């Protein structure tokens, strides 16, 4: 009896976590499959590569069309969709940012030197950006020396 107890106990110690791990993995795969099958036009999604977009068309069984910018629609495999993303409400987000900004301004001590220099630097950089325009780097030429 003692000869069988040790191998049986060792088998239980190894087998139980293995079985529990595969059950958890199967549940996660089933949830992912259900999410991918429930995608509908208008849903905000994130792909496995981190690209956010809005689902435009789901008529195919294997692919979906995702609008990544206004008027830019790309075709993706359904399996590339990682998760549905809840759209953020701009009013709530802006209110929180405005309250934080007001609190930071009120709590920050003012010094005469830094407060007089900061607006001048901001206006100069804004003017430079407007007058200079965007700078475009020349294309890379690979393989040429």
Short mmCIF file of N, CA and C in Angstrom, two decimals:
data_model
loop_
_atom_site.label_atom_id
_atom_site.label_comp_id
_atom_site.label_asym_id
_atom_site.label_seq_id
_atom_site.Cartn_x
_atom_site.Cartn_y
_atom_site.Cartn_z
N UNK A 1 0.82 -1.19 0.00
CA UNK A 1 0.00 0.00 0.00
C UNK A 1 0.87 1.26 0.00
N UNK A 2 1.93 1.26 0.81
CA UNK A 2 2.83 2.40 0.86
C UNK A 2 3.56 2.59 -0.46
N UNK A 3 3.77 1.52 -1.20
CA UNK A 3 4.45 1.62 -2.49
C UNK A 3 3.58 2.35 -3.52
N UNK A 4 2.25 2.24 -3.43
CA UNK A 4 1.35 2.89 -4.37
C UNK A 4 0.98 4.31 -3.95
N UNK A 5 1.10 4.63 -2.69
CA UNK A 5 0.67 5.93 -2.18
C UNK A 5 1.54 7.07 -2.74
N UNK A 6 2.83 6.91 -2.74
CA UNK A 6 3.73 7.96 -3.21
C UNK A 6 3.54 8.25 -4.70
N UNK A 7 3.51 7.28 -5.61
CA UNK A 7 3.28 7.60 -7.03
C UNK A 7 1.90 8.19 -7.27
N UNK A 8 0.88 7.71 -6.55
CA UNK A 8 -0.46 8.25 -6.70
C UNK A 8 -0.52 9.70 -6.24
N UNK A 9 0.11 10.02 -5.14
CA UNK A 9 0.16 11.39 -4.62
C UNK A 9 0.92 12.29 -5.59
N UNK A 10 2.02 11.81 -6.12
CA UNK A 10 2.81 12.57 -7.09
C UNK A 10 2.00 12.84 -8.37
N UNK A 11 1.26 11.86 -8.81
CA UNK A 11 0.40 12.01 -9.98
C UNK A 11 -0.68 13.07 -9.75
N UNK A 12 -1.29 13.08 -8.58
CA UNK A 12 -2.30 14.08 -8.24
C UNK A 12 -1.70 15.48 -8.19
N UNK A 13 -0.52 15.60 -7.62
CA UNK A 13 0.12 16.92 -7.52
C UNK A 13 0.44 17.48 -8.90
N UNK A 14 0.77 16.63 -9.83
CA UNK A 14 1.11 17.08 -11.19
C UNK A 14 -0.15 17.23 -12.05
N UNK A 15 -1.09 16.31 -11.94
CA UNK A 15 -2.24 16.27 -12.84
C UNK A 15 -3.28 17.35 -12.52
N UNK A 16 -3.54 17.63 -11.26
CA UNK A 16 -4.59 18.59 -10.90
C UNK A 16 -4.29 19.99 -11.45
N UNK A 17 -3.12 20.57 -11.23
CA UNK A 17 -2.87 21.90 -11.81
C UNK A 17 -2.90 21.89 -13.35
N UNK A 18 -2.47 20.79 -13.95
CA UNK A 18 -2.49 20.69 -15.40
C UNK A 18 -3.92 20.73 -15.93
N UNK A 19 -4.80 19.97 -15.31
CA UNK A 19 -6.20 19.93 -15.73
C UNK A 19 -6.87 21.29 -15.48
N UNK A 20 -6.60 21.90 -14.34
CA UNK A 20 -7.20 23.20 -14.03
C UNK A 20 -6.71 24.27 -15.01
N UNK A 21 -5.45 24.22 -15.39
CA UNK A 21 -4.91 25.19 -16.35
C UNK A 21 -5.55 25.07 -17.72
N UNK A 22 -5.76 23.85 -18.18
CA UNK A 22 -6.38 23.67 -19.50
C UNK A 22 -7.85 24.09 -19.47
N UNK A 23 -8.53 23.89 -18.36
CA UNK A 23 -9.92 24.35 -18.25
C UNK A 23 -10.00 25.86 -18.36
N UNK A 24 -9.09 26.54 -17.67
CA UNK A 24 -9.08 28.01 -17.70
C UNK A 24 -8.79 28.51 -19.12
N UNK A 25 -7.85 27.87 -19.79
CA UNK A 25 -7.50 28.26 -21.15
C UNK A 25 -8.67 28.05 -22.11
N UNK A 26 -9.39 26.95 -21.96
CA UNK A 26 -10.55 26.69 -22.82
C UNK A 26 -11.64 27.72 -22.59
N UNK A 27 -11.84 28.14 -21.35
CA UNK A 27 -12.84 29.18 -21.06
C UNK A 27 -12.46 30.50 -21.72
N UNK A 28 -11.18 30.86 -21.66
CA UNK A 28 -10.72 32.09 -22.28
C UNK A 28 -10.88 32.05 -23.79
N UNK A 29 -10.57 30.90 -24.40
CA UNK A 29 -10.73 30.76 -25.85
C UNK A 29 -12.19 30.86 -26.24
N UNK A 30 -13.09 30.26 -25.46
CA UNK A 30 -14.52 30.33 -25.76
C UNK A 30 -15.02 31.76 -25.64
N UNK A 31 -14.57 32.50 -24.63
CA UNK A 31 -14.98 33.89 -24.47
C UNK A 31 -14.47 34.74 -25.63
N UNK A 32 -13.24 34.51 -26.08
CA UNK A 32 -12.67 35.26 -27.21
C UNK A 32 -13.45 34.95 -28.49
N UNK A 33 -13.78 33.69 -28.71
CA UNK A 33 -14.54 33.29 -29.90
C UNK A 33 -15.92 33.92 -29.88
N UNK A 34 -16.57 33.95 -28.72
CA UNK A 34 -17.90 34.55 -28.61
C UNK A 34 -17.85 36.05 -28.89
N UNK A 35 -16.80 36.73 -28.38
CA UNK A 35 -16.64 38.15 -28.63
C UNK A 35 -16.44 38.42 -30.12
N UNK A 36 -15.62 37.61 -30.79
CA UNK A 36 -15.37 37.82 -32.21
C UNK A 36 -16.61 37.55 -33.05
N UNK A 37 -17.43 36.62 -32.64
CA UNK A 37 -18.66 36.34 -33.37
C UNK A 37 -19.75 37.38 -33.12
N UNK A 38 -19.65 38.11 -32.00
CA UNK A 38 -20.68 39.10 -31.67
C UNK A 38 -20.36 40.50 -32.18
N UNK A 39 -19.26 40.65 -32.91
CA UNK A 39 -18.90 41.96 -33.43
C UNK A 39 -19.94 42.40 -34.46
N UNK A 40 -20.39 43.65 -34.32
CA UNK A 40 -21.39 44.21 -35.23
C UNK A 40 -20.90 45.55 -35.76
N UNK A 41 -21.42 46.00 -36.90
CA UNK A 41 -21.03 47.31 -37.42
C UNK A 41 -21.31 48.41 -36.39
N UNK A 42 -20.36 49.32 -36.25
CA UNK A 42 -20.48 50.41 -35.29
C UNK A 42 -19.74 50.16 -33.99
N UNK A 43 -19.30 48.93 -33.74
CA UNK A 43 -18.54 48.63 -32.52
C UNK A 43 -17.13 49.18 -32.62
N UNK A 44 -16.62 49.74 -31.51
CA UNK A 44 -15.22 50.15 -31.44
C UNK A 44 -14.41 48.94 -31.02
N UNK A 45 -13.33 48.64 -31.74
CA UNK A 45 -12.52 47.47 -31.44
C UNK A 45 -11.04 47.85 -31.44
N UNK A 46 -10.25 46.96 -30.82
CA UNK A 46 -8.79 47.08 -30.86
C UNK A 46 -8.26 45.78 -31.44
N UNK A 47 -7.36 45.88 -32.40
CA UNK A 47 -6.77 44.70 -33.02
C UNK A 47 -5.61 44.19 -32.17
N UNK A 48 -5.10 43.03 -32.52
CA UNK A 48 -3.97 42.46 -31.79
C UNK A 48 -2.72 43.30 -31.93
N UNK A 49 -2.65 44.13 -32.97
CA UNK A 49 -1.49 45.01 -33.16
C UNK A 49 -1.67 46.35 -32.47
N UNK A 50 -2.81 46.56 -31.80
CA UNK A 50 -3.03 47.79 -31.05
C UNK A 50 -3.72 48.89 -31.83
N UNK A 51 -4.26 48.59 -33.00
CA UNK A 51 -4.93 49.58 -33.82
C UNK A 51 -6.39 49.69 -33.39
N UNK A 52 -6.84 50.90 -33.13
CA UNK A 52 -8.24 51.14 -32.75
C UNK A 52 -9.03 51.55 -33.99
N UNK A 53 -10.27 51.12 -34.07
CA UNK A 53 -11.11 51.49 -35.18
C UNK A 53 -12.56 51.14 -34.91
N UNK A 54 -13.41 51.50 -35.87
CA UNK A 54 -14.84 51.23 -35.79
C UNK A 54 -15.19 50.21 -36.86
N UNK A 55 -15.94 49.19 -36.48
CA UNK A 55 -16.30 48.13 -37.43
C UNK A 55 -17.28 48.72 -38.45
N UNK A 56 -16.96 48.56 -39.73
CA UNK A 56 -17.79 49.09 -40.81
C UNK A 56 -18.65 48.00 -41.46
N UNK A 57 -18.09 46.78 -41.61
CA UNK A 57 -18.83 45.72 -42.29
C UNK A 57 -18.42 44.37 -41.70
N UNK A 58 -19.41 43.51 -41.47
CA UNK A 58 -19.15 42.17 -40.93
C UNK A 58 -19.81 41.10 -41.78
N UNK A 59 -19.99 41.34 -43.06
CA UNK A 59 -20.73 40.41 -43.91
C UNK A 59 -19.96 39.11 -44.17
N UNK A 60 -18.65 39.12 -44.13
CA UNK A 60 -17.85 37.92 -44.36
C UNK A 60 -17.69 37.13 -43.07
N UNK A 61 -17.53 35.82 -43.20
CA UNK A 61 -17.34 34.99 -42.01
C UNK A 61 -15.92 35.07 -41.46
N UNK A 62 -14.94 35.32 -42.32
CA UNK A 62 -13.55 35.32 -41.87
C UNK A 62 -12.93 36.70 -41.75
N UNK A 63 -13.49 37.72 -42.41
CA UNK A 63 -12.91 39.06 -42.37
C UNK A 63 -13.95 40.09 -41.94
N UNK A 64 -13.44 41.22 -41.47
CA UNK A 64 -14.29 42.37 -41.16
C UNK A 64 -13.62 43.61 -41.72
N UNK A 65 -14.40 44.64 -41.97
CA UNK A 65 -13.86 45.92 -42.41
C UNK A 65 -13.87 46.87 -41.23
N UNK A 66 -12.73 47.49 -40.97
CA UNK A 66 -12.59 48.42 -39.84
C UNK A 66 -12.22 49.79 -40.39
N UNK A 67 -12.97 50.80 -39.95
CA UNK A 67 -12.67 52.18 -40.33
C UNK A 67 -11.71 52.75 -39.29
N UNK A 68 -10.48 53.03 -39.72
CA UNK A 68 -9.46 53.48 -38.79
C UNK A 68 -9.34 55.00 -38.76
N UNK A 69 -9.86 55.67 -39.77
CA UNK A 69 -9.92 57.13 -39.83
C UNK A 69 -11.12 57.46 -40.71
N UNK A 70 -11.62 58.68 -40.65
CA UNK A 70 -12.77 59.02 -41.49
C UNK A 70 -12.48 58.75 -42.97
N UNK A 71 -13.24 57.84 -43.56
CA UNK A 71 -13.08 57.50 -44.97
C UNK A 71 -12.02 56.46 -45.27
N UNK A 72 -11.30 55.96 -44.26
CA UNK A 72 -10.24 54.97 -44.46
C UNK A 72 -10.72 53.64 -43.88
N UNK A 73 -11.08 52.71 -44.76
CA UNK A 73 -11.59 51.42 -44.32
C UNK A 73 -10.60 50.34 -44.74
N UNK A 74 -10.22 49.50 -43.78
CA UNK A 74 -9.27 48.41 -44.05
C UNK A 74 -9.93 47.08 -43.74
N UNK A 75 -9.45 46.02 -44.36
CA UNK A 75 -10.01 44.68 -44.15
C UNK A 75 -9.07 43.89 -43.24
N UNK A 76 -9.64 43.25 -42.22
CA UNK A 76 -8.89 42.50 -41.22
C UNK A 76 -9.51 41.13 -41.04
N UNK A 77 -8.71 40.17 -40.63
CA UNK A 77 -9.24 38.88 -40.21
C UNK A 77 -9.99 39.08 -38.90
N UNK A 78 -11.08 38.34 -38.72
CA UNK A 78 -11.81 38.43 -37.45
C UNK A 78 -10.92 38.07 -36.27
N UNK A 79 -10.01 37.11 -36.51
CA UNK A 79 -9.13 36.67 -35.44
C UNK A 79 -8.16 37.75 -34.98
N UNK A 80 -7.98 38.81 -35.78
CA UNK A 80 -7.08 39.90 -35.41
C UNK A 80 -7.71 40.86 -34.42
N UNK A 81 -9.01 40.74 -34.17
CA UNK A 81 -9.67 41.61 -33.20
C UNK A 81 -9.40 41.08 -31.81
N UNK A 82 -8.81 41.92 -30.99
CA UNK A 82 -8.45 41.49 -29.63
C UNK A 82 -9.57 41.72 -28.64
N UNK A 83 -10.21 42.92 -28.72
CA UNK A 83 -11.26 43.23 -27.76
C UNK A 83 -12.15 44.35 -28.27
N UNK A 84 -13.35 44.41 -27.72
CA UNK A 84 -14.23 45.54 -27.96
C UNK A 84 -13.85 46.63 -26.98
N UNK A 85 -13.91 47.87 -27.45
CA UNK A 85 -13.52 49.01 -26.63
C UNK A 85 -14.76 49.88 -26.42
N UNK A 86 -14.99 50.25 -25.18
CA UNK A 86 -16.10 51.14 -24.88
C UNK A 86 -15.72 52.56 -25.29
N UNK A 87 -16.58 53.24 -26.04
CA UNK A 87 -16.26 54.62 -26.43
C UNK A 87 -16.29 55.52 -25.21
N UNK A 88 -15.35 56.46 -25.14
CA UNK A 88 -15.32 57.40 -24.02
C UNK A 88 -16.21 58.59 -24.33
N UNK A 89 -16.85 59.10 -23.31
CA UNK A 89 -17.69 60.29 -23.46
C UNK A 89 -16.79 61.49 -23.28
N UNK A 90 -16.77 62.37 -24.28
CA UNK A 90 -15.84 63.50 -24.25
C UNK A 90 -16.17 64.48 -23.13
N UNK A 91 -17.43 64.66 -22.81
CA UNK A 91 -17.83 65.60 -21.76
C UNK A 91 -17.26 65.20 -20.42
N UNK A 92 -17.35 63.92 -20.07
CA UNK A 92 -16.83 63.45 -18.79
C UNK A 92 -15.33 63.56 -18.74
N UNK A 93 -14.66 63.21 -19.83
CA UNK A 93 -13.21 63.24 -19.87
C UNK A 93 -12.70 64.67 -19.75
N UNK A 94 -13.32 65.62 -20.46
CA UNK A 94 -12.87 67.00 -20.43
C UNK A 94 -13.13 67.65 -19.08
N UNK A 95 -14.23 67.30 -18.42
CA UNK A 95 -14.53 67.89 -17.12
C UNK A 95 -13.46 67.51 -16.12
N UNK A 96 -13.06 66.25 -16.10
CA UNK A 96 -12.03 65.80 -15.17
C UNK A 96 -10.70 66.48 -15.43
N UNK A 97 -10.35 66.65 -16.70
CA UNK A 97 -9.09 67.30 -17.05
C UNK A 97 -9.13 68.78 -16.67
N UNK A 98 -10.27 69.43 -16.87
CA UNK A 98 -10.39 70.84 -16.54
C UNK A 98 -10.28 71.05 -15.03
N UNK A 99 -10.90 70.17 -14.24
CA UNK A 99 -10.83 70.30 -12.79
C UNK A 99 -9.39 70.11 -12.32
N UNK A 100 -8.68 69.15 -12.88
CA UNK A 100 -7.30 68.90 -12.49
C UNK A 100 -6.43 70.09 -12.86
N UNK A 101 -6.65 70.65 -14.04
CA UNK A 101 -5.87 71.79 -14.50
C UNK A 101 -6.08 73.00 -13.60
N UNK A 102 -7.33 73.26 -13.20
CA UNK A 102 -7.63 74.38 -12.32
C UNK A 102 -6.97 74.17 -10.96
N UNK A 103 -7.01 72.95 -10.45
CA UNK A 103 -6.39 72.66 -9.15
C UNK A 103 -4.88 72.85 -9.23
N UNK A 104 -4.25 72.44 -10.32
CA UNK A 104 -2.81 72.60 -10.48
C UNK A 104 -2.42 74.08 -10.54
N UNK A 105 -3.21 74.89 -11.24
CA UNK A 105 -2.92 76.31 -11.37
C UNK A 105 -3.07 77.00 -10.02
N UNK A 106 -4.09 76.64 -9.27
CA UNK A 106 -4.32 77.27 -7.98
C UNK A 106 -3.25 76.90 -6.97
N UNK A 107 -2.76 75.65 -7.00
CA UNK A 107 -1.80 75.20 -6.01
C UNK A 107 -0.36 75.56 -6.36
N UNK A 108 -0.07 75.90 -7.61
CA UNK A 108 1.30 76.19 -8.03
C UNK A 108 1.68 77.60 -7.61
N UNK A 109 2.84 77.75 -6.95
CA UNK A 109 3.30 79.10 -6.58
C UNK A 109 3.82 79.82 -7.81
N UNK A 110 3.55 81.13 -7.86
CA UNK A 110 4.01 81.92 -9.00
C UNK A 110 5.27 82.67 -8.64
N UNK A 111 6.19 82.70 -9.57
CA UNK A 111 7.37 83.54 -9.42
C UNK A 111 7.36 84.53 -10.57
N UNK A 112 7.83 85.72 -10.33
CA UNK A 112 7.74 86.76 -11.35
C UNK A 112 8.59 86.43 -12.57
N UNK A 113 9.75 85.83 -12.40
CA UNK A 113 10.62 85.55 -13.53
C UNK A 113 10.05 84.44 -14.42
N UNK A 114 9.58 83.36 -13.81
CA UNK A 114 9.10 82.25 -14.61
C UNK A 114 7.77 82.58 -15.27
N UNK A 115 6.91 83.36 -14.62
CA UNK A 115 5.62 83.66 -15.22
C UNK A 115 5.75 84.65 -16.36
N UNK A 116 6.75 85.53 -16.32
CA UNK A 116 6.90 86.49 -17.41
C UNK A 116 7.61 85.86 -18.61
N UNK A 117 8.48 84.85 -18.39
CA UNK A 117 9.20 84.24 -19.50
C UNK A 117 8.35 83.19 -20.21
N UNK A 118 7.54 82.46 -19.50
CA UNK A 118 6.80 81.35 -20.09
C UNK A 118 5.86 81.77 -21.21
N UNK A 119 5.04 82.81 -21.05
CA UNK A 119 4.15 83.17 -22.16
C UNK A 119 4.91 83.62 -23.40
N UNK A 120 6.04 84.30 -23.22
CA UNK A 120 6.81 84.75 -24.36
C UNK A 120 7.35 83.56 -25.15
N UNK A 121 7.83 82.53 -24.44
CA UNK A 121 8.36 81.35 -25.11
C UNK A 121 7.25 80.60 -25.84
N UNK A 122 6.08 80.50 -25.22
CA UNK A 122 4.96 79.80 -25.86
C UNK A 122 4.53 80.51 -27.13
N UNK A 123 4.47 81.86 -27.09
CA UNK A 123 4.02 82.58 -28.28
C UNK A 123 5.04 82.49 -29.40
N UNK A 124 6.32 82.48 -29.05
CA UNK A 124 7.35 82.36 -30.08
C UNK A 124 7.27 80.98 -30.74
N UNK A 125 7.15 79.95 -29.94
CA UNK A 125 7.12 78.62 -30.52
C UNK A 125 5.85 78.43 -31.36
N UNK A 126 4.74 79.01 -30.96
CA UNK A 126 3.52 78.91 -31.75
C UNK A 126 3.67 79.66 -33.06
N UNK A 127 4.32 80.84 -33.02
CA UNK A 127 4.54 81.60 -34.25
C UNK A 127 5.49 80.86 -35.18
N UNK A 128 6.54 80.28 -34.62
CA UNK A 128 7.50 79.54 -35.45
C UNK A 128 6.82 78.37 -36.15
N UNK A 129 5.95 77.69 -35.44
CA UNK A 129 5.26 76.55 -36.03
C UNK A 129 4.37 76.99 -37.18
N UNK A 130 3.70 78.13 -37.02
CA UNK A 130 2.78 78.59 -38.06
C UNK A 130 3.53 79.10 -39.28
N UNK A 131 4.64 79.83 -39.08
CA UNK A 131 5.34 80.42 -40.21
C UNK A 131 6.27 79.44 -40.91
N UNK A 132 6.87 78.52 -40.16
CA UNK A 132 7.85 77.63 -40.77
C UNK A 132 7.19 76.48 -41.53
N UNK A 133 6.01 76.06 -41.13
CA UNK A 133 5.35 74.93 -41.79
C UNK A 133 5.97 73.61 -41.37
N UNK A 134 5.43 72.56 -41.88
CA UNK A 134 5.93 71.24 -41.53
C UNK A 134 7.18 70.92 -42.32
N UNK A 135 8.13 70.28 -41.67
CA UNK A 135 9.35 69.86 -42.34
C UNK A 135 9.24 68.38 -42.63
N UNK A 136 9.57 68.00 -43.86
CA UNK A 136 9.49 66.61 -44.26
C UNK A 136 10.89 66.09 -44.53
N UNK A 137 11.22 64.97 -43.91
CA UNK A 137 12.53 64.37 -44.11
C UNK A 137 12.62 63.77 -45.50
N UNK A 138 13.79 63.79 -46.11
CA UNK A 138 13.95 63.15 -47.42
C UNK A 138 13.77 61.63 -47.29
N UNK A 139 13.34 60.97 -48.35
CA UNK A 139 13.15 59.53 -48.28
C UNK A 139 14.47 58.81 -48.08
N UNK A 140 14.41 57.70 -47.36
CA UNK A 140 15.61 56.90 -47.13
C UNK A 140 15.97 56.11 -48.38
N UNK A 141 17.23 56.02 -48.67
CA UNK A 141 17.69 55.26 -49.81
C UNK A 141 18.51 54.09 -49.28
N UNK A 142 17.89 52.98 -49.12
CA UNK A 142 18.55 51.80 -48.57
C UNK A 142 19.45 51.15 -49.61
N UNK A 143 20.61 50.75 -49.19
CA UNK A 143 21.52 50.02 -50.07
C UNK A 143 22.43 50.90 -50.90
N UNK A 144 22.23 52.21 -50.90
CA UNK A 144 23.09 53.10 -51.69
C UNK A 144 24.05 53.80 -50.76
N UNK A 145 25.29 53.90 -51.19
CA UNK A 145 26.31 54.58 -50.37
C UNK A 145 26.97 55.68 -51.14
#
